[in-house]
Every structure is written in C-alpha cells, then in structure tokens.
mmCIF file of C-alpha atoms in Angstrom:
data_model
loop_
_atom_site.group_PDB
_atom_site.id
_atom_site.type_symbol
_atom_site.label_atom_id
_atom_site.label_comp_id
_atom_site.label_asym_id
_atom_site.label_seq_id
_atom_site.Cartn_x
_atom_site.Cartn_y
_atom_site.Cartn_z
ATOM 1 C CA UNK A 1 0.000 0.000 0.000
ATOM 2 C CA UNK A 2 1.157 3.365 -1.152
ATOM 3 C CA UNK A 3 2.175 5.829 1.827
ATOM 4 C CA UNK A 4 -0.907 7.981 2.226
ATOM 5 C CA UNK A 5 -0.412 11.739 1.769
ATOM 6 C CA UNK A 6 0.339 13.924 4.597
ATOM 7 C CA UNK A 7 -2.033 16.882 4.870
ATOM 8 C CA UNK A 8 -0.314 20.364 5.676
ATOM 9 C CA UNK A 9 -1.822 22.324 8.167
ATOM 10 C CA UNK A 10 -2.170 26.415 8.476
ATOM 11 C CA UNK A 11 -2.581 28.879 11.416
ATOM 12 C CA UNK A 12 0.094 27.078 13.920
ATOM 13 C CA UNK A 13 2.374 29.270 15.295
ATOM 14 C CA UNK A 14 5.532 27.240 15.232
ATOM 15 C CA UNK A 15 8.348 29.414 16.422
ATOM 16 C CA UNK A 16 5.930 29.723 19.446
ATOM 17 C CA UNK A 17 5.456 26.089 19.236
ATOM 18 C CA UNK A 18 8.760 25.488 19.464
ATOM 19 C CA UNK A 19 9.514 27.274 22.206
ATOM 20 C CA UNK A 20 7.807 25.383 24.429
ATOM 21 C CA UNK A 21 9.707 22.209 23.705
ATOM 22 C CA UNK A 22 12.592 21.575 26.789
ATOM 23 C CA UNK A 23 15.445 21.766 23.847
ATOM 24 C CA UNK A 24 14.267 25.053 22.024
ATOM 25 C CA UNK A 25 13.027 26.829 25.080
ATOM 26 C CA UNK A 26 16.301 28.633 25.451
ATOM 27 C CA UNK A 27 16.786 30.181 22.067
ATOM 28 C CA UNK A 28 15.673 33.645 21.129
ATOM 29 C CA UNK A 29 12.687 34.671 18.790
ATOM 30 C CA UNK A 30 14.966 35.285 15.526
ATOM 31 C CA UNK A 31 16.436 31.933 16.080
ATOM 32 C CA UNK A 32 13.071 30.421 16.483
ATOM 33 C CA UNK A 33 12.263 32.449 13.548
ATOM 34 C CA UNK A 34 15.211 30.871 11.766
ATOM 35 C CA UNK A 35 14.294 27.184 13.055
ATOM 36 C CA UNK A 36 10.987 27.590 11.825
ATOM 37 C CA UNK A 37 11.963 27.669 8.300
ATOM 38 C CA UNK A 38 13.052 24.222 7.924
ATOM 39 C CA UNK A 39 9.927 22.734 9.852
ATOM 40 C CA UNK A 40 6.722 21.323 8.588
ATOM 41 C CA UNK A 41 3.730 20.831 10.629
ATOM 42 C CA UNK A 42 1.595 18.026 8.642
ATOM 43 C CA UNK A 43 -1.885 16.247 9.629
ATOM 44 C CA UNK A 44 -1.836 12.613 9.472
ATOM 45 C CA UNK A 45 -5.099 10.745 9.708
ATOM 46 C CA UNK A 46 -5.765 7.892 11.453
ATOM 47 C CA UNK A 47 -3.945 4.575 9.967
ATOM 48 C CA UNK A 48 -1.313 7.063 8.169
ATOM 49 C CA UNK A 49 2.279 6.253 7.569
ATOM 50 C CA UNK A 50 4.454 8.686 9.065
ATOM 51 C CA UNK A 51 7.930 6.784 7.763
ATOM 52 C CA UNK A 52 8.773 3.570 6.742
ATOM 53 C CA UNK A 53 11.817 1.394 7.125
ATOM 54 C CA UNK A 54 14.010 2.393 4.380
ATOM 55 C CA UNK A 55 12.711 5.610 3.698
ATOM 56 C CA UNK A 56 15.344 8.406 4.191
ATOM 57 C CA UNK A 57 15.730 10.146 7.624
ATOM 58 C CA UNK A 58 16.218 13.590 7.072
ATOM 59 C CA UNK A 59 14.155 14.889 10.034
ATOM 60 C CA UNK A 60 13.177 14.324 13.262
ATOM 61 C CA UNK A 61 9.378 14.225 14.520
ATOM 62 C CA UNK A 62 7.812 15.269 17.431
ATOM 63 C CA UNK A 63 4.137 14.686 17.805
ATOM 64 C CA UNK A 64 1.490 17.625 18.723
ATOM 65 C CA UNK A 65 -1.254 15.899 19.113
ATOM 66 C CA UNK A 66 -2.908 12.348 18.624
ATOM 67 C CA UNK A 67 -0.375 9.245 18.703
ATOM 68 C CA UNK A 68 2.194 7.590 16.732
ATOM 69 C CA UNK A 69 2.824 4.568 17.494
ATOM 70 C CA UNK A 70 6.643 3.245 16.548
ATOM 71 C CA UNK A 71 6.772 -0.084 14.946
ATOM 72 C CA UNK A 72 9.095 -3.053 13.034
ATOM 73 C CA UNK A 73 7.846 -6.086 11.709
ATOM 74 C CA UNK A 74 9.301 -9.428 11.481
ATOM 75 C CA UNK A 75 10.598 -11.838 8.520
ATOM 76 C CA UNK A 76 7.279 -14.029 9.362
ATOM 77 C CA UNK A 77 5.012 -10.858 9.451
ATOM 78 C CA UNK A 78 4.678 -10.125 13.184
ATOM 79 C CA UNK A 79 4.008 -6.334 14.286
ATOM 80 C CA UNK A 80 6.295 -5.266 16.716
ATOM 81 C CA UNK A 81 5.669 -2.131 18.733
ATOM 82 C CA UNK A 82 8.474 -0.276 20.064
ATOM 83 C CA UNK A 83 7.022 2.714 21.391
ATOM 84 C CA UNK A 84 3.830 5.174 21.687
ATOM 85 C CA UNK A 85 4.504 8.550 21.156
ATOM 86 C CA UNK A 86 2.142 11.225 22.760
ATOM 87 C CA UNK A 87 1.705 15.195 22.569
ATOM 88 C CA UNK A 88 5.068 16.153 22.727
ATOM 89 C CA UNK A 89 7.026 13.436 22.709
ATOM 90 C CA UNK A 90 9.967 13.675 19.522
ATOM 91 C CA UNK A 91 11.462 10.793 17.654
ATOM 92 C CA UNK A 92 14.225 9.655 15.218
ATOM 93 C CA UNK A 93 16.457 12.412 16.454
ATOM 94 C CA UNK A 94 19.626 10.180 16.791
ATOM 95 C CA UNK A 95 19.229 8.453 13.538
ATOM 96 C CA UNK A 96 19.067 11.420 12.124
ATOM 97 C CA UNK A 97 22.329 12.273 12.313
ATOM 98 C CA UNK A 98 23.368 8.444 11.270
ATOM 99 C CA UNK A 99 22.701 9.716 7.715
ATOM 100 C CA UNK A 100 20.808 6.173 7.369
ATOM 101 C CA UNK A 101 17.548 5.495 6.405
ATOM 102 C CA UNK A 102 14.423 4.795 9.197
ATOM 103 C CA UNK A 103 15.192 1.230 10.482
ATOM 104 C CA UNK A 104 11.501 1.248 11.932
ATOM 105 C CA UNK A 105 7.937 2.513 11.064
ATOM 106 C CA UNK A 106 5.877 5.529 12.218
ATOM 107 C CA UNK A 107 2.420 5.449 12.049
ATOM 108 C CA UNK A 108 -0.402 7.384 13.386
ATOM 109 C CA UNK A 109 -2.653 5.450 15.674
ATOM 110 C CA UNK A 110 -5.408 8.636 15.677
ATOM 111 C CA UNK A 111 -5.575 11.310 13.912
ATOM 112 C CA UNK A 112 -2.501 13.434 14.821
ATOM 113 C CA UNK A 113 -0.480 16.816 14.022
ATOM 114 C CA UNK A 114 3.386 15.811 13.544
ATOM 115 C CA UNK A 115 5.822 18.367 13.330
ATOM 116 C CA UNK A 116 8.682 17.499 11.016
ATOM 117 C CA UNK A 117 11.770 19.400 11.914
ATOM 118 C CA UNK A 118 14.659 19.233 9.071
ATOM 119 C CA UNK A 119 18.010 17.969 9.640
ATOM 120 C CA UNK A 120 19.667 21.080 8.080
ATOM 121 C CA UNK A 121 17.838 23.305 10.117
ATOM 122 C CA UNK A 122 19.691 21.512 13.270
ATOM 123 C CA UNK A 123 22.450 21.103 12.422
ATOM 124 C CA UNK A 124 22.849 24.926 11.376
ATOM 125 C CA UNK A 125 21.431 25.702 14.680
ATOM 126 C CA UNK A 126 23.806 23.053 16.463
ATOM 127 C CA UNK A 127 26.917 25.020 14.430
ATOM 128 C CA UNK A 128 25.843 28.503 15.991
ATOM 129 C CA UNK A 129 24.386 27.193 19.295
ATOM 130 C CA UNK A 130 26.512 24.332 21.372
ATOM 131 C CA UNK A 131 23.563 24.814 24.076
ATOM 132 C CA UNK A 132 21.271 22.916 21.761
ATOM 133 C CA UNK A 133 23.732 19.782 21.225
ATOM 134 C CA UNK A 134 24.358 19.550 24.708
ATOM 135 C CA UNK A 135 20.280 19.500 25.083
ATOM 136 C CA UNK A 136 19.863 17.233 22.282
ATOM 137 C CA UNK A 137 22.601 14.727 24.063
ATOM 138 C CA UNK A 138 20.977 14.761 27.643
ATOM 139 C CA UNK A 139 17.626 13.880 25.516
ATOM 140 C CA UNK A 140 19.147 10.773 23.815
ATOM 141 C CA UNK A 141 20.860 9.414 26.841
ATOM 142 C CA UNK A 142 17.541 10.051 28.676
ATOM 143 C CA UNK A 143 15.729 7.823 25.246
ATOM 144 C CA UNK A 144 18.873 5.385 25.953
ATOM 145 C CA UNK A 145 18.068 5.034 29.330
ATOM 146 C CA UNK A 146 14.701 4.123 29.119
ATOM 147 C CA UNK A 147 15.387 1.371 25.913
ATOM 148 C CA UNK A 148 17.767 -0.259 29.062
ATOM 149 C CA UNK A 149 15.051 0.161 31.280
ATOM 150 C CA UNK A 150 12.980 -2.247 29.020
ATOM 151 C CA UNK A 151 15.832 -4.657 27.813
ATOM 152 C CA UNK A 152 16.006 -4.963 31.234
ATOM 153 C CA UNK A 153 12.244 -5.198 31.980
ATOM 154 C CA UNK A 154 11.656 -7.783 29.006
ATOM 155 C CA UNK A 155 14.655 -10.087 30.037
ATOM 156 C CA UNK A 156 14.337 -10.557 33.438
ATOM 157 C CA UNK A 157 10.219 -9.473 34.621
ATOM 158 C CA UNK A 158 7.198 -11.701 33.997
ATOM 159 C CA UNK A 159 4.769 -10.190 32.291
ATOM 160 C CA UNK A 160 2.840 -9.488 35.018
ATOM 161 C CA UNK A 161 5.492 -7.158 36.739
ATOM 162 C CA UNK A 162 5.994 -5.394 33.124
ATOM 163 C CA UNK A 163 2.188 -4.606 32.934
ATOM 164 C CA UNK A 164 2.251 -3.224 36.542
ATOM 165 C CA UNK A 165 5.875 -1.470 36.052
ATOM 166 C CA UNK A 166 3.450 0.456 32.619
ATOM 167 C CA UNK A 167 0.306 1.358 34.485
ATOM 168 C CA UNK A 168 2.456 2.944 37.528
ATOM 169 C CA UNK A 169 4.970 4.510 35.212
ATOM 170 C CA UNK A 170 4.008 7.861 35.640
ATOM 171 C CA UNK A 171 3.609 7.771 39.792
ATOM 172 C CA UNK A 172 7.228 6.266 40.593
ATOM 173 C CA UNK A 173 7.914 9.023 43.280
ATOM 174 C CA UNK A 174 4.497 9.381 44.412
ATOM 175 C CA UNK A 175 2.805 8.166 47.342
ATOM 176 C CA UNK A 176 -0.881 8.589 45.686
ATOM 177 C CA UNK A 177 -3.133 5.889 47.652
ATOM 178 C CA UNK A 178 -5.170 5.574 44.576
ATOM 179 C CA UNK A 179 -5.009 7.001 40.595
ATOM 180 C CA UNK A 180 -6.652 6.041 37.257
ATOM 181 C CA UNK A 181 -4.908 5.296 34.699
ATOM 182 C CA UNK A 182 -5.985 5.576 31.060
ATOM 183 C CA UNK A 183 -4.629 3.415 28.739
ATOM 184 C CA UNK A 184 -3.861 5.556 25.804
ATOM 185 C CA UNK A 185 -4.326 3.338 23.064
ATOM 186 C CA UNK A 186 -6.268 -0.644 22.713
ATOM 187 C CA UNK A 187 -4.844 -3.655 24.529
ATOM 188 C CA UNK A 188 -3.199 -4.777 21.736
ATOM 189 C CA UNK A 189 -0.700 -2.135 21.133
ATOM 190 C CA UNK A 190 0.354 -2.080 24.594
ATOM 191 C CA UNK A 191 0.613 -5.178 24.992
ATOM 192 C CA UNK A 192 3.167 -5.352 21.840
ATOM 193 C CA UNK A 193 4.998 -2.465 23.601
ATOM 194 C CA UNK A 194 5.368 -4.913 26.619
ATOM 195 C CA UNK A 195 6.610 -7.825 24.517
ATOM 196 C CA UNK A 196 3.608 -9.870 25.528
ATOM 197 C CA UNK A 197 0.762 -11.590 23.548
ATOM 198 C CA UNK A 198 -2.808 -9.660 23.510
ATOM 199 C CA UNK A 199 -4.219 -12.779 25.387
ATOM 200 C CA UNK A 200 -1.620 -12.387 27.951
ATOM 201 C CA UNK A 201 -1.925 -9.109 28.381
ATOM 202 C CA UNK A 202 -5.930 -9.635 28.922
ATOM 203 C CA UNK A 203 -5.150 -12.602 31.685
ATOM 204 C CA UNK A 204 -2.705 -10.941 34.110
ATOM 205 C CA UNK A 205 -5.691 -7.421 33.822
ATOM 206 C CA UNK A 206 -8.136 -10.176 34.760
ATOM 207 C CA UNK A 207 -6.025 -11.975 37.519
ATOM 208 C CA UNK A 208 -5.397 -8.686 38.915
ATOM 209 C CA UNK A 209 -9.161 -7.691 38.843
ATOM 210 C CA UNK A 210 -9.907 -10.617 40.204
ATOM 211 C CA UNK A 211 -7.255 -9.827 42.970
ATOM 212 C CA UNK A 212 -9.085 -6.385 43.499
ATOM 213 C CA UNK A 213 -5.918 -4.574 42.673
ATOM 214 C CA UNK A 214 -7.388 -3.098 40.184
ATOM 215 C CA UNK A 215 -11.124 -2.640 38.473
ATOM 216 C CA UNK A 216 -10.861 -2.327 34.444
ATOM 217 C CA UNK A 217 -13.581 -0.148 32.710
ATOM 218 C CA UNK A 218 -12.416 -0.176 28.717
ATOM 219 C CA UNK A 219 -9.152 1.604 28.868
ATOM 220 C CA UNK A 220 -9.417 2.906 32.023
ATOM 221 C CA UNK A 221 -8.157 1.152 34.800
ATOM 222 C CA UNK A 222 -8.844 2.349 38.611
ATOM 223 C CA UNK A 223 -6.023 1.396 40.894
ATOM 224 C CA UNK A 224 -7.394 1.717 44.395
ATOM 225 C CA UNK A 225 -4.605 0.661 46.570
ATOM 226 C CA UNK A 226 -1.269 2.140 44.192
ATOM 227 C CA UNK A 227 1.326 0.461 47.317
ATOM 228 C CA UNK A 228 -0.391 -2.989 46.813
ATOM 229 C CA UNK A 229 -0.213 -3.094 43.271
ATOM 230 C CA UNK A 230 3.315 -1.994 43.327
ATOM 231 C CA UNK A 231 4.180 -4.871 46.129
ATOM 232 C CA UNK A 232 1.956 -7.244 44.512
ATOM 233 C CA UNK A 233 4.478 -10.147 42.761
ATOM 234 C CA UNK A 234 7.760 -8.872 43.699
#
C-alpha cells in the first residue's frame, strides 16, 4: 500500500510552538524564527504512515497531538511495537544524524499533528548554538536510558510485573493511595509495547481484577490501593 499523503496544516504558530519544547526553550525569537523555516507541521489521519523502514531520515518528529505509534515487523510478518509517542514526545532524532535510512515505522494510531523538523535546520542551529547539542545529548541518553530500562524489563520481569511497572509509570515518586490510569491506546498495542501476547496481556488485567488490585472499565483502569499493586508479585 502506497504511503498515504500527509495533509499540511495552516494557522500554527511554530516558532511559538517550538519554544515550548525543553530543547528550544532557550533560544531567542529570531532563532526560532530561523528554526521555523526548515519545519513542517503536517496532519496525518488515522492509519497514516508517518515513515517507513528504508525511507530516508532527514528529520526528526515530534508529535502535537494524537499518537504515533513506533513499529518493526518481522521476517514471518509479526508487528512489533516499540514505542507510543504522545503530545510532545519527539522521535528519530539520533538516527538522524546516522545519515541512514528509518530502520523502523511511524504510524499514526489517531488522527494526529506531527511536526517534522529538518536535519539542516539543526544542524545549522547546532553550528551557531553548542547549548542545543548539549540539550539534544541529555535527551538521547535520557531515550537510551529508558530502551535499558525495558531490555532490562523484558529479560528478566514476567509479564505481570511489566504490565504493573506500565500502568504505575508515571507515579514512581508518588505516594498517591489511589489514581486512574488511562490506557492511551487498545490492549493490543500495549501489549506489543510490553513484549507480551494480547491474550496475555488480557489474563494478568483479569487476575489482577480478580485480585481487586485493580477494576478495568475499557481503557481505564482504577487502581485503588497504588502500594499494593506496586508490592503485589515482587
């Protein structure tokens, strides 16, 4: 299938845009001016390709709103998901600079805004502005962090501790006696991010409902007791 058309979008203010992201926040309004120039703020609908593997990478992405989800697939035809990128939440800055093509997929999982922002215009900013590359480095090893995180997470957790580990992500450092979480896309992707099986994703939600660790209502999921989840399996 042919890689639908992305749909450009008018009225965004994107040096303001920009901004507002952690690595831009520091530069001045002629170099977000400047910056601006070499991005492009496209609407892809639902299903859309953002990349494919083997396309060339001369940008990195950062999504504005809707999803993308971040994918491979495998000789035999399995879909892999590698991660789910929110509001934003950038992407493919480090191969970027590889000067090799996407080694992954991109594609939007709703309908989404996805701001394209050229390689030339970085590195021209990167040549006048060491700040930025500095920013851009803490970023990666931040992205390199958490890809340990789940090596780590895949090799050595059961799948139930993985599941648990994603629906307290956000609350590490907080002593919250209950949240809701809302799963931010179907049980299928996530459970591809997780490395697990959609069935096996759906068993350990039902063993812990039936637990009463946690109540499931479509995607959201009401955690009543946050410190018993968290000690539940260890």
């Amino acid at each position: 299938m042919d890689t639908p058309v992305a749909r450009p979008t008018s009225g965004f203010n994107l040096p303001r845009y920009l901004s507002m992201q952690p690595l831009f926040q520091e530069m001045d309004a002629a170099e977000l001016e400047r910056l601006a120039q070499g991005c492009a703020l496209q609407r892809h609908a639902r299903g859309d390709m953002v990349f494919r593997v083997g396309e060339p990478c001369d940008a990195f992405h950062v999504t504005v709103t809707g999803q993308v989800k971040l994918f491979v697939i495998s000789p035999a035809g399995a879909e892999k998901v590698i991660e789910i990128m929110g509001p934003g939440q950038s992407f493919a800055e480090a191969l970027m600079f590889t000067g090799r093509p996407y080694i992954l997929n991109a594609q939007a999982l709703a309908d989404s805004l996805v701001l394209h922002i050229s390689k030339t215009a970085i590195i021209e900013e990167l040549d006048s502005d060491p700040k930025l590359g500095r920013k851009m480095i803490a970023g990666l090893s931040m992205r390199l962090h958490q890809l340990m995180n789940d090596v780590e997470s895949y090799s050595l957790h059961s799948g139930r501790r993985r599941i648990i580990g994603y629906l307290l992500r956000d609350h590490v450092d907080e002593h919250t006696s209950s949240i809701i979480v809302t799963l931010p896309t179907n049980k299928g992707v996530i459970a591809s991010r997780l490395n697990l099986t959609q069935e096996h994703f759906s068993r350990i939600l039902h063993d812990l409902s039936e637990k009463g660790l946690i109540v499931v209502e479509g995607r959201r999921i009401h955690i009543a007791d946050v410190d018993a989840l968290r000690a539940y399996d260890l």
